[in-house]
XYZ file of C-alpha atoms in Angstrom:
28
model
C 9.666 8.577 37.524
C 12.223 7.761 40.238
C 11.454 11.157 41.779
C 7.817 10.191 42.355
C 8.770 6.958 44.100
C 11.214 8.941 46.234
C 8.456 11.344 47.271
C 6.146 8.442 48.165
C 8.921 6.836 50.194
C 9.497 10.126 52.042
C 5.792 10.492 52.783
C 5.646 6.949 54.157
C 8.647 7.661 56.369
C 7.062 10.876 57.682
C 3.813 9.013 58.359
C 5.666 6.307 60.287
C 7.493 8.911 62.391
C 4.227 10.724 63.087
C 2.547 7.481 64.184
C 5.490 6.713 66.477
C 5.198 10.173 68.056
C 1.453 9.719 68.591
C 2.056 6.355 70.281
C 4.667 7.898 72.590
C 2.321 10.756 73.507
C -0.516 8.300 74.152
C 1.631 6.289 76.576
C 2.489 9.378 78.614
């Protein structure tokens, strides 16, 4: 079950990175 929590953590990290990229593009 640790694998599932690892996948969720990875998805959250990818989502955070994506949101950061969107914010940077919006500021441009």
